[in-house]
């Protein structure tokens, strides 16, 4: 029994670490909100500004699905992607 406990604990730690490292994307409910957030600057600046933007958040990449809407703004493509467990898509940083 003693030899199985360290193995089980090691497996649990590996699974927890893998789950914690799931990449996230920055997403907003509207394209306008996303564009305003993007004006903050690079990725780090956008993450810092997230608390001030109620309609924007981070979403685990494994919840992101297929595009539901597409738009071009200033030559840059934007997509509103389906989100598992939500009825509306989310506009993500290109």
C-alpha positions as CSV (number, residue, x, y, z in Angstrom):
1,X,0.0,0.0,0.0
2,X,2.8,2.4,0.8
3,X,4.3,2.1,-2.7
4,X,1.0,2.9,-4.4
5,X,0.4,6.2,-2.6
6,X,3.4,8.1,-4.0
7,X,2.5,6.9,-7.5
8,X,-1.1,8.0,-7.1
9,X,0.0,11.4,-5.7
10,X,2.5,11.9,-8.5
11,X,-0.2,11.2,-11.1
12,X,-2.5,13.6,-9.5
13,X,0.1,16.3,-9.4
14,X,0.9,15.8,-13.1
15,X,-2.8,16.0,-14.0
16,X,-3.3,19.1,-11.9
17,X,-0.2,20.8,-13.4
18,X,-1.4,20.0,-17.0
19,X,-4.8,21.4,-16.3
20,X,-3.3,24.6,-14.8
21,X,-1.2,25.2,-17.8
22,X,-4.1,25.2,-20.3
23,X,-3.6,28.3,-22.5
24,X,-6.2,31.0,-22.4
25,X,-7.3,33.5,-25.0
26,X,-8.5,37.1,-24.5
27,X,-12.1,37.4,-25.7
28,X,-14.9,40.0,-25.6
29,X,-18.7,39.9,-26.1
30,X,-18.5,42.5,-28.9
31,X,-16.0,43.4,-31.6
32,X,-16.1,47.0,-30.4
33,X,-15.1,46.0,-26.9
34,X,-12.3,43.9,-28.3
35,X,-11.0,46.8,-30.4
36,X,-11.1,49.2,-27.4
37,X,-9.2,46.6,-25.3
38,X,-6.6,46.1,-28.0
39,X,-5.9,49.9,-27.9
40,X,-4.3,49.2,-24.5
41,X,-1.3,47.8,-26.3
42,X,0.3,44.3,-26.4
43,X,-0.9,41.1,-24.8
44,X,0.4,42.0,-21.3
45,X,-1.2,45.4,-21.4
46,X,-4.5,43.9,-22.5
47,X,-4.4,41.4,-19.6
48,X,-3.7,44.2,-17.2
49,X,-6.7,46.2,-18.6
50,X,-9.2,43.3,-18.4
51,X,-10.6,44.3,-15.0
52,X,-11.7,47.6,-16.5
53,X,-13.5,46.0,-19.4
54,X,-16.5,44.1,-18.1
55,X,-17.4,42.5,-21.4
56,X,-13.9,41.0,-21.9
57,X,-12.3,38.0,-20.2
58,X,-9.9,35.2,-20.7
59,X,-11.3,31.8,-21.9
60,X,-9.5,28.5,-21.8
61,X,-8.5,27.6,-25.3
62,X,-10.0,24.1,-25.0
63,X,-13.5,25.7,-24.7
64,X,-13.1,27.6,-28.0
65,X,-14.8,26.2,-31.1
66,X,-15.5,27.1,-34.7
67,X,-16.0,30.6,-36.1
68,X,-19.6,31.9,-36.1
69,X,-18.9,35.4,-37.5
70,X,-16.0,37.0,-39.3
71,X,-15.1,40.7,-39.9
72,X,-12.3,42.7,-41.4
73,X,-11.2,45.9,-39.7
74,X,-8.4,47.9,-41.2
75,X,-7.2,44.8,-43.1
76,X,-7.0,42.7,-40.0
77,X,-9.3,39.6,-39.7
78,X,-11.4,39.1,-36.6
79,X,-13.5,36.1,-35.6
80,X,-16.3,35.5,-33.2
81,X,-15.7,31.9,-32.0
82,X,-18.2,29.5,-30.4
83,X,-17.5,28.9,-26.7
84,X,-18.5,25.6,-25.1
85,X,-21.2,26.1,-22.5
86,X,-22.2,29.6,-23.7
87,X,-24.9,30.5,-26.2
88,X,-23.1,33.5,-27.7
89,X,-19.8,33.5,-29.5
90,X,-16.8,35.5,-28.3
91,X,-14.6,37.9,-30.3
92,X,-11.0,36.8,-29.8
93,X,-7.7,38.6,-30.3
94,X,-6.3,37.7,-33.7
